[in-house]
Tab-separated table of C-alpha atoms in Angstrom:
chain	number	residue	atom	x	y	z
A	1393	MET	CA	-41.732	-38.304	-61.909
A	1394	LYS	CA	-38.888	-35.873	-61.238
A	1395	LEU	CA	-38.368	-33.222	-63.906
A	1396	TYR	CA	-34.935	-31.950	-64.905
A	1397	ALA	CA	-33.894	-28.822	-66.737
A	1398	PRO	CA	-32.010	-29.535	-70.022
A	1399	TRP	CA	-28.585	-28.919	-68.502
A	1400	GLU	CA	-29.473	-31.046	-65.447
A	1401	LYS	CA	-30.285	-34.051	-67.647
A	1402	THR	CA	-26.877	-33.802	-69.245
A	1403	PHE	CA	-25.178	-33.985	-65.888
A	1404	LYS	CA	-27.498	-36.379	-64.033
A	1405	LYS	CA	-24.663	-38.901	-63.930
A	1406	VAL	CA	-21.850	-36.485	-63.149
A	1407	ALA	CA	-18.794	-38.387	-61.957
A	1408	THR	CA	-15.523	-36.596	-62.592
A	1409	PRO	CA	-14.275	-33.243	-61.243
A	1410	PHE	CA	-14.151	-31.970	-64.845
A	1411	GLU	CA	-17.845	-32.773	-65.312
A	1412	HIS	CA	-18.641	-31.081	-61.993
A	1413	PHE	CA	-16.781	-28.039	-63.332
A	1414	LEU	CA	-18.815	-28.028	-66.572
A	1415	HIS	CA	-22.064	-28.381	-64.630
A	1416	ALA	CA	-21.147	-25.456	-62.389
A	1417	GLN	CA	-20.220	-23.267	-65.360
A	1418	THR	CA	-23.465	-24.120	-67.150
A	1419	THR	CA	-25.523	-23.275	-64.085
A	1420	THR	CA	-23.592	-20.010	-63.718
A	1421	GLY	CA	-24.266	-19.123	-67.350
A	1422	ILE	CA	-28.017	-19.669	-67.053
A	1423	ILE	CA	-28.304	-17.647	-63.828
A	1424	LEU	CA	-26.041	-14.930	-65.243
A	1425	MET	CA	-28.279	-14.526	-68.291
A	1426	PHE	CA	-31.424	-14.058	-66.194
A	1427	MET	CA	-29.730	-11.665	-63.764
A	1428	THR	CA	-28.398	-9.570	-66.642
A	1429	LEU	CA	-31.885	-9.252	-68.087
A	1430	PHE	CA	-33.210	-8.320	-64.639
A	1431	ALA	CA	-30.539	-5.609	-64.244
A	1432	LEU	CA	-31.400	-4.174	-67.674
A	1433	ILE	CA	-35.100	-4.129	-66.795
A	1434	LEU	CA	-34.443	-2.352	-63.475
A	1435	ALA	CA	-32.246	0.252	-65.165
A	1436	ASN	CA	-34.983	1.084	-67.676
A	1437	THR	CA	-38.011	1.359	-65.378
A	1438	PRO	CA	-39.161	3.904	-62.760
A	1439	PHE	CA	-37.040	1.881	-60.286
A	1440	ALA	CA	-33.829	2.997	-62.035
A	1441	GLU	CA	-32.977	5.707	-59.496
A	1442	SER	CA	-33.487	3.374	-56.522
A	1443	TYR	CA	-31.499	0.663	-58.295
A	1444	THR	CA	-28.535	2.993	-58.891
A	1445	GLY	CA	-28.768	4.554	-55.434
A	1446	PHE	CA	-28.717	1.176	-53.701
A	1447	PHE	CA	-25.375	0.161	-55.207
A	1448	HIS	CA	-23.870	3.542	-54.314
A	1449	THR	CA	-24.807	3.076	-50.636
A	1450	LYS	CA	-21.721	3.178	-48.416
A	1451	ILE	CA	-20.809	0.327	-46.072
A	1452	ASP	CA	-18.222	1.203	-43.416
A	1453	PHE	CA	-16.010	-0.870	-41.141
A	1454	ASN	CA	-14.522	1.010	-38.166
A	1455	VAL	CA	-11.989	-0.118	-35.575
A	1456	GLY	CA	-10.970	2.878	-33.433
A	1457	GLU	CA	-9.580	5.505	-35.785
A	1458	TRP	CA	-9.131	3.008	-38.610
A	1459	LYS	CA	-11.904	3.082	-41.205
A	1460	LEU	CA	-12.652	1.174	-44.389
A	1461	SER	CA	-15.486	2.751	-46.377
A	1462	HIS	CA	-16.728	1.710	-49.823
A	1463	SER	CA	-19.977	1.561	-51.777
A	1464	ILE	CA	-21.872	-1.705	-52.199
A	1465	HIS	CA	-20.807	-1.662	-55.854
A	1466	HIS	CA	-17.162	-1.404	-54.767
A	1467	TRP	CA	-17.516	-4.184	-52.162
A	1468	ILE	CA	-18.957	-6.473	-54.845
A	1469	ASN	CA	-16.305	-5.686	-57.461
A	1470	ASP	CA	-13.313	-5.666	-55.099
A	1471	GLY	CA	-14.538	-7.994	-52.357
A	1472	LEU	CA	-16.918	-10.696	-53.570
A	1473	MET	CA	-15.222	-10.879	-56.969
A	1474	ALA	CA	-12.009	-11.874	-55.175
A	1475	ILE	CA	-13.768	-15.197	-54.490
A	1476	PHE	CA	-14.551	-15.485	-58.211
A	1477	PHE	CA	-10.893	-14.848	-59.010
A	1478	PHE	CA	-9.924	-17.418	-56.367
A	1479	ILE	CA	-11.993	-19.991	-58.264
A	1480	ILE	CA	-10.269	-18.919	-61.492
A	1481	GLY	CA	-6.903	-19.452	-59.792
A	1482	LEU	CA	-7.917	-22.948	-58.648
A	1483	GLU	CA	-9.147	-23.794	-62.162
A	1484	ILE	CA	-5.906	-22.578	-63.735
A	1485	LYS	CA	-3.855	-24.585	-61.235
A	1486	ARG	CA	-5.922	-27.750	-61.819
A	1487	GLU	CA	-5.646	-27.488	-65.587
A	1488	ILE	CA	-1.865	-27.006	-65.419
A	1489	LEU	CA	-1.314	-29.858	-62.944
A	1490	ILE	CA	-3.722	-32.560	-64.125
A	1491	GLY	CA	-5.958	-31.058	-66.815
A	1492	GLU	CA	-5.645	-30.367	-70.530
A	1493	LEU	CA	-2.811	-27.883	-70.015
A	1494	SER	CA	-0.645	-30.547	-68.356
A	1495	ASN	CA	-0.026	-32.274	-71.695
A	1496	LEU	CA	1.779	-29.901	-74.071
A	1497	LYS	CA	0.794	-31.870	-77.193
A	1498	VAL	CA	-2.889	-31.518	-76.331
A	1499	ALA	CA	-2.558	-28.042	-74.809
A	1500	ILE	CA	-0.646	-26.361	-77.638
A	1501	LEU	CA	-3.745	-25.723	-79.814
A	1502	PRO	CA	-5.934	-24.046	-77.132
A	1503	ILE	CA	-2.885	-22.130	-75.825
A	1504	LEU	CA	-2.043	-20.706	-79.267
A	1505	ALA	CA	-5.725	-20.059	-80.052
A	1506	ALA	CA	-6.195	-18.266	-76.725
A	1507	ILE	CA	-3.138	-16.070	-77.339
A	1508	GLY	CA	-4.463	-15.207	-80.799
A	1509	GLY	CA	-7.876	-14.564	-79.252
A	1510	MET	CA	-6.321	-12.004	-76.912
A	1511	VAL	CA	-3.850	-10.290	-79.250
A	1512	PHE	CA	-6.108	-9.718	-82.276
A	1513	PRO	CA	-9.016	-8.127	-80.350
A	1514	ALA	CA	-6.587	-5.799	-78.552
A	1515	LEU	CA	-4.944	-4.773	-81.841
A	1516	ILE	CA	-8.294	-4.120	-83.525
A	1517	TYR	CA	-9.463	-2.056	-80.561
A	1518	ILE	CA	-6.222	-0.031	-80.520
A	1519	SER	CA	-6.445	0.609	-84.274
A	1520	ILE	CA	-9.892	2.181	-83.771
A	1521	ASN	CA	-9.086	4.083	-80.552
A	1522	LEU	CA	-5.419	5.017	-81.068
A	1523	GLY	CA	-4.828	8.498	-79.678
A	1524	GLY	CA	-8.408	8.825	-78.422
A	1525	GLU	CA	-9.749	9.107	-74.882
A	1526	GLY	CA	-10.748	5.456	-74.915
A	1527	ALA	CA	-7.314	4.088	-75.837
A	1528	ASN	CA	-6.825	2.585	-72.371
A	1529	GLY	CA	-9.664	0.119	-72.945
A	1530	TRP	CA	-7.644	-2.229	-75.162
A	1531	GLY	CA	-7.884	-4.990	-72.535
A	1532	ILE	CA	-11.704	-5.082	-72.596
A	1533	PRO	CA	-12.250	-7.213	-75.751
A	1534	MET	CA	-9.450	-9.648	-74.825
A	1535	ALA	CA	-11.580	-11.622	-72.340
A	1536	THR	CA	-13.893	-14.611	-72.850
A	1537	ASP	CA	-16.713	-15.351	-70.407
A	1538	ILE	CA	-16.145	-19.024	-69.626
A	1539	ALA	CA	-19.587	-19.561	-68.059
A	1540	PHE	CA	-21.604	-18.263	-71.029
A	1541	ALA	CA	-19.361	-19.900	-73.639
A	1542	ILE	CA	-19.388	-23.332	-72.008
A	1543	SER	CA	-23.140	-23.099	-71.362
A	1544	ALA	CA	-23.754	-22.699	-75.093
A	1545	LEU	CA	-21.625	-25.767	-75.910
A	1546	VAL	CA	-23.107	-27.961	-73.185
A	1547	LEU	CA	-26.666	-27.101	-74.250
A	1548	LEU	CA	-25.765	-28.339	-77.745
A	1549	GLY	CA	-25.373	-31.801	-76.222
A	1550	LYS	CA	-24.223	-34.539	-78.600
A	1551	ARG	CA	-24.079	-32.142	-81.545
A	1552	VAL	CA	-20.527	-31.307	-80.484
A	1553	PRO	CA	-17.817	-33.828	-79.570
A	1554	PRO	CA	-16.535	-33.887	-75.955
A	1555	ALA	CA	-13.043	-32.950	-77.182
A	1556	LEU	CA	-14.433	-29.647	-78.498
A	1557	VAL	CA	-15.802	-28.797	-75.037
A	1558	THR	CA	-12.405	-29.633	-73.553
A	1559	PHE	CA	-10.735	-27.388	-76.156
A	1560	LEU	CA	-12.971	-24.453	-75.206
A	1561	VAL	CA	-12.394	-25.011	-71.480
A	1562	ALA	CA	-8.611	-25.028	-71.923
A	1563	LEU	CA	-8.793	-21.967	-74.194
A	1564	ALA	CA	-10.950	-20.065	-71.680
A	1565	ILE	CA	-8.623	-20.980	-68.792
A	1566	VAL	CA	-5.611	-19.593	-70.688
A	1567	ASP	CA	-7.720	-16.553	-71.570
A	1568	ASP	CA	-8.545	-16.039	-67.870
A	1569	LEU	CA	-4.854	-16.242	-66.991
A	1570	GLY	CA	-4.106	-13.609	-69.627
A	1571	ALA	CA	-6.872	-11.351	-68.285
A	1572	VAL	CA	-5.516	-11.653	-64.745
A	1573	LEU	CA	-2.007	-10.680	-65.920
A	1574	VAL	CA	-3.383	-7.724	-67.896
A	1575	ILE	CA	-5.323	-6.466	-64.859
A	1576	ALA	CA	-2.312	-6.853	-62.571
A	1577	LEU	CA	0.246	-5.287	-64.921
A	1578	PHE	CA	-1.649	-2.611	-66.827
A	1579	TYR	CA	-4.692	-1.535	-64.814
A	1580	THR	CA	-2.999	-0.418	-61.616
A	1581	GLU	CA	-2.884	3.376	-61.196
A	1582	GLN	CA	-0.349	3.611	-58.375
A	1583	ILE	CA	1.419	1.145	-56.109
A	1584	ASN	CA	1.989	1.521	-52.366
A	1585	MET	CA	5.042	-0.605	-51.692
A	1586	LEU	CA	4.541	-1.322	-47.959
A	1587	PRO	CA	1.075	-2.938	-48.278
A	1588	LEU	CA	2.291	-4.768	-51.403
A	1589	ALA	CA	5.277	-6.139	-49.470
A	1590	LEU	CA	2.941	-7.219	-46.658
A	1591	ALA	CA	0.719	-8.953	-49.230
A	1592	GLY	CA	3.821	-10.767	-50.477
A	1593	GLY	CA	4.610	-11.756	-46.899
A	1594	THR	CA	1.162	-13.280	-46.407
A	1595	PHE	CA	1.629	-15.286	-49.610
A	1596	LEU	CA	4.909	-16.672	-48.248
A	1597	ILE	CA	3.080	-17.648	-45.043
A	1598	MET	CA	0.475	-19.537	-47.105
A	1599	VAL	CA	3.225	-21.289	-49.073
A	1600	SER	CA	4.889	-22.247	-45.762
A	1601	LEU	CA	1.604	-23.676	-44.473
A	1602	ASN	CA	1.438	-25.748	-47.654
A	1603	ARG	CA	5.038	-26.955	-47.301
A	1604	PHE	CA	4.446	-27.956	-43.676
A	1605	GLY	CA	1.567	-30.177	-44.825
A	1606	ILE	CA	-1.284	-28.213	-43.263
A	1607	HIS	CA	-4.540	-29.192	-44.983
A	1608	MET	CA	-7.012	-27.323	-42.745
A	1609	ILE	CA	-8.824	-24.601	-44.677
A	1610	LEU	CA	-9.164	-22.085	-41.811
A	1611	PRO	CA	-5.479	-20.966	-41.626
A	1612	TYR	CA	-5.431	-20.333	-45.385
A	1613	PHE	CA	-8.700	-18.387	-45.137
A	1614	ILE	CA	-7.388	-16.113	-42.360
A	1615	VAL	CA	-4.054	-15.409	-44.075
A	1616	GLY	CA	-5.783	-15.038	-47.465
A	1617	LEU	CA	-8.148	-12.445	-45.996
A	1618	LEU	CA	-5.145	-10.459	-44.783
A	1619	MET	CA	-3.588	-10.746	-48.232
A	1620	TRP	CA	-6.775	-9.366	-49.805
A	1621	PHE	CA	-6.742	-6.383	-47.409
A	1622	PHE	CA	-3.072	-5.579	-48.058
A	1623	MET	CA	-3.624	-5.901	-51.807
A	1624	LEU	CA	-6.602	-3.532	-51.552
A	1625	GLU	CA	-4.415	-0.978	-49.775
A	1626	SER	CA	-1.488	-1.453	-52.192
A	1627	GLY	CA	-3.254	-0.101	-55.278
A	1628	VAL	CA	-3.043	-3.407	-57.180
A	1629	HIS	CA	-6.586	-4.609	-57.748
A	1630	ALA	CA	-7.648	-6.598	-54.700
A	1631	THR	CA	-9.150	-9.451	-56.723
A	1632	ILE	CA	-5.642	-10.478	-57.825
A	1633	ALA	CA	-5.184	-11.686	-54.232
A	1634	GLY	CA	-7.726	-14.405	-55.009
A	1635	VAL	CA	-5.642	-15.820	-57.855
A	1636	ILE	CA	-2.389	-15.608	-55.898
A	1637	ALA	CA	-3.943	-17.259	-52.824
A	1638	ALA	CA	-5.217	-20.131	-54.981
A	1639	MET	CA	-1.651	-20.925	-56.042
A	1640	ALA	CA	-0.708	-21.604	-52.387
A	1641	ILE	CA	-3.570	-24.020	-51.618
A	1642	PRO	CA	-2.316	-27.645	-51.320
A	1643	SER	CA	-2.986	-29.786	-54.390
A	1644	LYS	CA	-1.664	-33.047	-52.966
A	1645	PRO	CA	-3.791	-35.327	-50.765
A	1646	LYS	CA	-2.879	-36.011	-47.162
A	1647	GLU	CA	-3.450	-39.724	-47.706
A	1648	ALA	CA	-2.471	-41.684	-50.826
A	1649	PRO	CA	-5.468	-43.033	-52.811
A	1650	VAL	CA	-4.141	-46.613	-52.576
A	1651	ASP	CA	-3.983	-46.338	-48.768
A	1652	PHE	CA	-7.479	-44.884	-48.685
A	1653	THR	CA	-8.854	-47.815	-50.690
A	1654	ARG	CA	-7.279	-50.363	-48.355
A	1655	ASP	CA	-8.287	-48.584	-45.140
A	1656	ALA	CA	-11.825	-47.813	-46.319
A	1657	ARG	CA	-12.379	-51.438	-47.345
A	1658	ASN	CA	-11.195	-52.665	-43.932
A	1659	LEU	CA	-13.435	-50.163	-42.152
A	1660	LEU	CA	-16.448	-51.146	-44.274
A	1661	ASP	CA	-15.813	-54.826	-43.546
A	1662	GLU	CA	-15.733	-54.005	-39.837
A	1663	TYR	CA	-18.945	-51.949	-40.234
A	1664	ASP	CA	-20.703	-54.898	-41.880
A	1665	SER	CA	-19.569	-57.276	-39.131
A	1666	TYR	CA	-22.092	-55.802	-36.692
A	1667	PRO	CA	-25.610	-57.302	-36.886
A	1668	VAL	CA	-28.422	-55.083	-38.169
A	1669	ALA	CA	-30.738	-54.068	-35.323
A	1670	THR	CA	-34.460	-54.707	-35.699
A	1671	ASP	CA	-35.160	-50.964	-35.496
A	1672	HIS	CA	-32.304	-50.255	-37.980
A	1673	THR	CA	-30.326	-48.222	-35.431
A	1674	MET	CA	-26.540	-48.287	-35.688
A	1675	HIS	CA	-24.120	-49.661	-33.175
A	1676	GLU	CA	-21.964	-46.984	-31.505
A	1677	ARG	CA	-18.892	-48.523	-33.102
A	1678	GLN	CA	-20.539	-48.244	-36.548
A	1679	LYS	CA	-21.116	-44.533	-35.973
A	1680	ALA	CA	-17.423	-44.135	-35.099
A	1681	ILE	CA	-16.458	-46.062	-38.256
A	1682	LEU	CA	-18.549	-43.719	-40.437
A	1683	VAL	CA	-16.837	-40.689	-38.881
A	1684	ASN	CA	-13.470	-42.345	-39.531
A	1685	ILE	CA	-14.364	-42.996	-43.171
A	1686	GLY	CA	-15.476	-39.363	-43.533
A	1687	ASP	CA	-12.135	-38.158	-42.154
A	1688	ARG	CA	-10.271	-40.397	-44.587
A	1689	ILE	CA	-12.359	-39.094	-47.510
A	1690	ASP	CA	-11.335	-35.556	-46.537
A	1691	ALA	CA	-7.710	-36.713	-46.292
A	1692	VAL	CA	-7.680	-38.233	-49.789
A	1693	ARG	CA	-9.345	-35.148	-51.332
A	1694	THR	CA	-6.981	-32.239	-51.819
A	1695	PRO	CA	-7.875	-28.870	-50.225
A	1696	SER	CA	-7.801	-27.225	-53.675
A	1697	ALA	CA	-10.285	-29.773	-55.076
A	1698	ARG	CA	-12.537	-29.431	-52.020
A	1699	LEU	CA	-12.535	-25.642	-52.237
A	1700	GLU	CA	-13.151	-25.581	-55.984
A	1701	HIS	CA	-16.097	-27.959	-55.558
A	1702	ASP	CA	-17.562	-26.235	-52.490
A	1703	LEU	CA	-17.201	-22.653	-53.739
A	1704	HIS	CA	-18.643	-23.111	-57.225
A	1705	LEU	CA	-22.229	-23.063	-55.958
A	1706	PRO	CA	-21.987	-19.860	-53.855
A	1707	VAL	CA	-20.063	-18.167	-56.661
A	1708	ALA	CA	-22.680	-19.275	-59.201
A	1709	LEU	CA	-25.675	-18.358	-57.029
A	1710	VAL	CA	-24.401	-15.266	-55.190
A	1711	VAL	CA	-21.168	-13.672	-56.431
A	1712	ILE	CA	-21.679	-13.691	-60.208
A	1713	PRO	CA	-25.405	-12.800	-60.076
A	1714	LEU	CA	-24.657	-9.867	-57.746
A	1715	PHE	CA	-21.859	-8.725	-60.058
A	1716	ALA	CA	-24.232	-8.843	-63.036
A	1717	LEU	CA	-26.949	-7.031	-61.097
A	1718	ALA	CA	-24.523	-4.289	-60.020
A	1719	ASN	CA	-22.785	-3.843	-63.377
A	1720	ALA	CA	-25.047	-4.901	-66.264
A	1721	GLY	CA	-27.839	-2.391	-65.664
A	1722	ILE	CA	-27.509	0.358	-68.270
A	1723	SER	CA	-30.199	2.819	-69.282
A	1724	ILE	CA	-30.998	2.217	-72.946
A	1725	ASP	CA	-32.084	5.121	-75.111
A	1726	PHE	CA	-32.965	3.513	-78.430
A	1727	ASN	CA	-33.004	6.905	-80.166
A	1728	SER	CA	-29.298	7.380	-79.418
A	1729	MET	CA	-28.269	3.705	-79.490
A	1730	GLY	CA	-26.995	3.955	-83.061
A	1731	THR	CA	-24.794	6.905	-82.096
A	1732	THR	CA	-23.476	5.073	-79.019
A	1733	ILE	CA	-22.579	1.961	-81.025
A	1734	MET	CA	-20.553	4.078	-83.458
A	1735	GLU	CA	-18.501	5.650	-80.668
A	1736	PRO	CA	-14.857	4.473	-80.923
A	1737	VAL	CA	-14.986	2.639	-77.573
A	1738	SER	CA	-18.174	0.690	-78.385
A	1739	LEU	CA	-17.113	0.051	-81.965
A	1740	GLY	CA	-13.656	-1.095	-80.903
A	1741	ILE	CA	-15.103	-3.555	-78.379
A	1742	ILE	CA	-17.702	-4.922	-80.819
A	1743	ALA	CA	-15.127	-5.337	-83.577
A	1744	GLY	CA	-12.608	-6.798	-81.141
A	1745	LEU	CA	-14.951	-9.343	-79.549
A	1746	ILE	CA	-16.456	-10.471	-82.853
A	1747	LEU	CA	-13.921	-9.980	-85.638
A	1748	GLY	CA	-10.845	-10.087	-83.419
A	1749	LYS	CA	-11.817	-13.275	-81.592
A	1750	VAL	CA	-12.683	-15.094	-84.824
A	1751	LEU	CA	-9.439	-14.002	-86.516
A	1752	GLY	CA	-7.414	-14.776	-83.416
A	1753	ILE	CA	-8.915	-18.105	-82.330
A	1754	PHE	CA	-9.905	-19.620	-85.680
A	1755	GLY	CA	-7.095	-18.027	-87.696
A	1756	VAL	CA	-4.308	-19.051	-85.338
A	1757	ALA	CA	-5.811	-22.543	-84.840
A	1758	TRP	CA	-6.086	-23.033	-88.619
A	1759	MET	CA	-2.485	-21.931	-89.136
A	1760	ALA	CA	-1.180	-24.135	-86.297
A	1761	ILE	CA	-2.964	-27.178	-87.746
A	1762	LYS	CA	-1.793	-26.425	-91.314
A	1763	LEU	CA	1.792	-26.080	-90.099
A	1764	LYS	CA	1.361	-29.359	-88.139
A	1765	VAL	CA	2.240	-27.600	-84.896
A	1766	ALA	CA	-1.034	-28.892	-83.407
A	1767	THR	CA	-3.858	-31.282	-84.264
A	1768	LEU	CA	-7.636	-30.904	-84.289
A	1769	PRO	CA	-9.529	-32.017	-81.168
A	1770	GLN	CA	-10.697	-35.614	-81.665
A	1771	GLY	CA	-13.929	-35.899	-83.643
A	1772	SER	CA	-14.149	-32.178	-84.421
A	1773	SER	CA	-13.789	-30.129	-87.601
A	1774	MET	CA	-12.438	-26.718	-88.563
A	1775	SER	CA	-16.037	-25.631	-89.112
A	1776	GLN	CA	-16.743	-26.357	-85.445
A	1777	ILE	CA	-13.582	-24.485	-84.392
A	1778	PHE	CA	-15.019	-21.527	-86.311
A	1779	GLY	CA	-18.210	-21.739	-84.234
A	1780	VAL	CA	-16.201	-21.973	-81.009
A	1781	ALA	CA	-14.256	-18.875	-82.094
A	1782	PHE	CA	-17.541	-16.948	-82.122
A	1783	LEU	CA	-18.401	-18.248	-78.646
A	1784	GLY	CA	-15.010	-16.898	-77.564
A	1785	GLY	CA	-16.414	-13.452	-78.392
A	1786	ILE	CA	-18.754	-13.632	-75.393
A	1787	GLY	CA	-16.835	-11.257	-73.137
A	1788	PHE	CA	-19.324	-10.167	-70.505
A	1789	THR	CA	-18.114	-10.772	-66.897
A	1790	MET	CA	-14.388	-10.181	-67.332
A	1791	SER	CA	-14.857	-7.574	-70.085
A	1792	ILE	CA	-17.213	-5.478	-67.930
A	1793	PHE	CA	-14.813	-5.914	-65.014
A	1794	VAL	CA	-11.880	-4.591	-67.083
A	1795	ALA	CA	-14.037	-1.745	-68.438
A	1796	ASP	CA	-14.653	-0.495	-64.887
A	1797	LEU	CA	-10.887	-0.500	-64.292
A	1798	ALA	CA	-9.927	1.059	-67.637
A	1799	PHE	CA	-12.379	3.962	-67.412
A	1800	ILE	CA	-12.680	4.324	-63.641
A	1801	HIS	CA	-12.891	8.132	-63.885
A	1802	SER	CA	-15.245	8.292	-66.884
A	1803	PRO	CA	-18.843	7.011	-66.436
A	1804	GLU	CA	-19.597	7.931	-70.056
A	1805	LEU	CA	-16.839	5.673	-71.415
A	1806	ILE	CA	-17.897	2.879	-69.024
A	1807	PHE	CA	-21.421	3.177	-70.436
A	1808	GLN	CA	-20.132	2.977	-74.024
A	1809	ALA	CA	-17.964	-0.013	-73.089
A	1810	LYS	CA	-20.870	-1.871	-71.470
A	1811	VAL	CA	-23.076	-1.248	-74.507
A	1812	GLY	CA	-20.329	-2.645	-76.720
A	1813	VAL	CA	-19.782	-5.687	-74.494
A	1814	LEU	CA	-23.489	-6.523	-74.281
A	1815	ILE	CA	-24.109	-6.174	-78.024
A	1816	ALA	CA	-20.971	-8.074	-79.030
A	1817	SER	CA	-21.552	-10.853	-76.484
A	1818	LEU	CA	-25.168	-11.316	-77.574
A	1819	PHE	CA	-24.256	-11.391	-81.275
A	1820	ALA	CA	-21.234	-13.673	-80.790
A	1821	GLY	CA	-23.190	-16.066	-78.562
A	1822	LEU	CA	-26.138	-16.398	-80.940
A	1823	VAL	CA	-23.995	-16.806	-84.064
A	1824	GLY	CA	-21.689	-19.312	-82.360
A	1825	TYR	CA	-24.576	-21.356	-80.963
A	1826	PHE	CA	-26.594	-21.528	-84.176
A	1827	TRP	CA	-23.495	-22.139	-86.298
A	1828	LEU	CA	-22.587	-25.166	-84.179
A	1829	ARG	CA	-26.197	-26.350	-83.996
A	1830	PHE	CA	-26.978	-26.225	-87.723
A	1831	VAL	CA	-24.105	-25.206	-90.013
A	1832	GLY	CA	-21.134	-26.815	-88.279
A	1833	SER	CA	-22.814	-30.210	-87.817
A	1834	SER	CA	-24.112	-30.317	-91.400
A	1835	LEU	CA	-20.729	-29.394	-92.892
A	1836	LYS	CA	-19.128	-32.200	-90.901
A	1837	LYS	CA	-21.338	-34.861	-92.501
């Protein structure tokens, strides 16, 4: 008998793209948790020096006199994470075009809650760090880690209604969009206009490819790679190229679904018209028909949907785990941990991710519902929204990413920020999970 992990059972009968998305995020969350623990173990063992030294190893690319040289840590954060941001861009685009954010009546609650969940944490952080050396870190507690948050909800199974999962997904997507804008607008030290203009030119080329109906992935990959390089040279964080490139990927199929159904049925009828050989080998014409059907399947699937589906696994198994391994390893001195937590940066992040997210998400949602601007997700309660608000306080991936940008010249402040993110994310995740598992469900009865 085949055994399944708990999250695999839930998705054994996955059918829709949205369910594929949830499955991918759940898998990412589980792997991310284990890799984070592994990074923490490495950073607090005799292997700590080798662990740190490895990620500071330089990797160079030389073509004549031209040279591109960065550490492994930098290649992960600026290179591989561009793929992660590309996925975010595809998710944002899907939600706006055909997802929860395409219907304003349904989208208004997660949109308002997400805005509240970004503004309140930033204000709380600023109030604690105003005028201090850590003031620039106000963007750190604004982010929600979609993988961890969704993993917690999915593992709750039938204890939470499907509409509540959809609410969290839409909220996290809006949150991701806000984080991308904050990174692009506020965490850029200096801008080199020529490379930025060239990056803009590559985007226009990708848009032109889209308008001319080109659905092959390779041209977009080549031009997108150039965009990433120009963005890297411009001073704007290179990962933003991933989001921008995603906006140019075609979201319309080459063949209409109704035409696909008709053509596929005709091809299958022709396939069945050939007698079955005694050794079960296929007729040459049947092989050609299968290839034709495969081509038509590709034509009816949009490039954006294909890329989002195909890239989720490598992002979940390679990109995000490597990011966690490179960034989550901090040396913990329990004797000074209390002092570190009380530092303004750590305290601001903890208060922002816990108190700020709850006030922002739950408070704004409650007000919007009371004012009849929005309605509760079907089958859910305000008590469950309160639990989701805590899950929104799991910052992790994006929060650590912003911390590296905010305090790029101060390893000490980065350390304090990471301590704050880890503690707040752990607390928010546990409280949110157990609230929804026990308190929220009992209050609903």
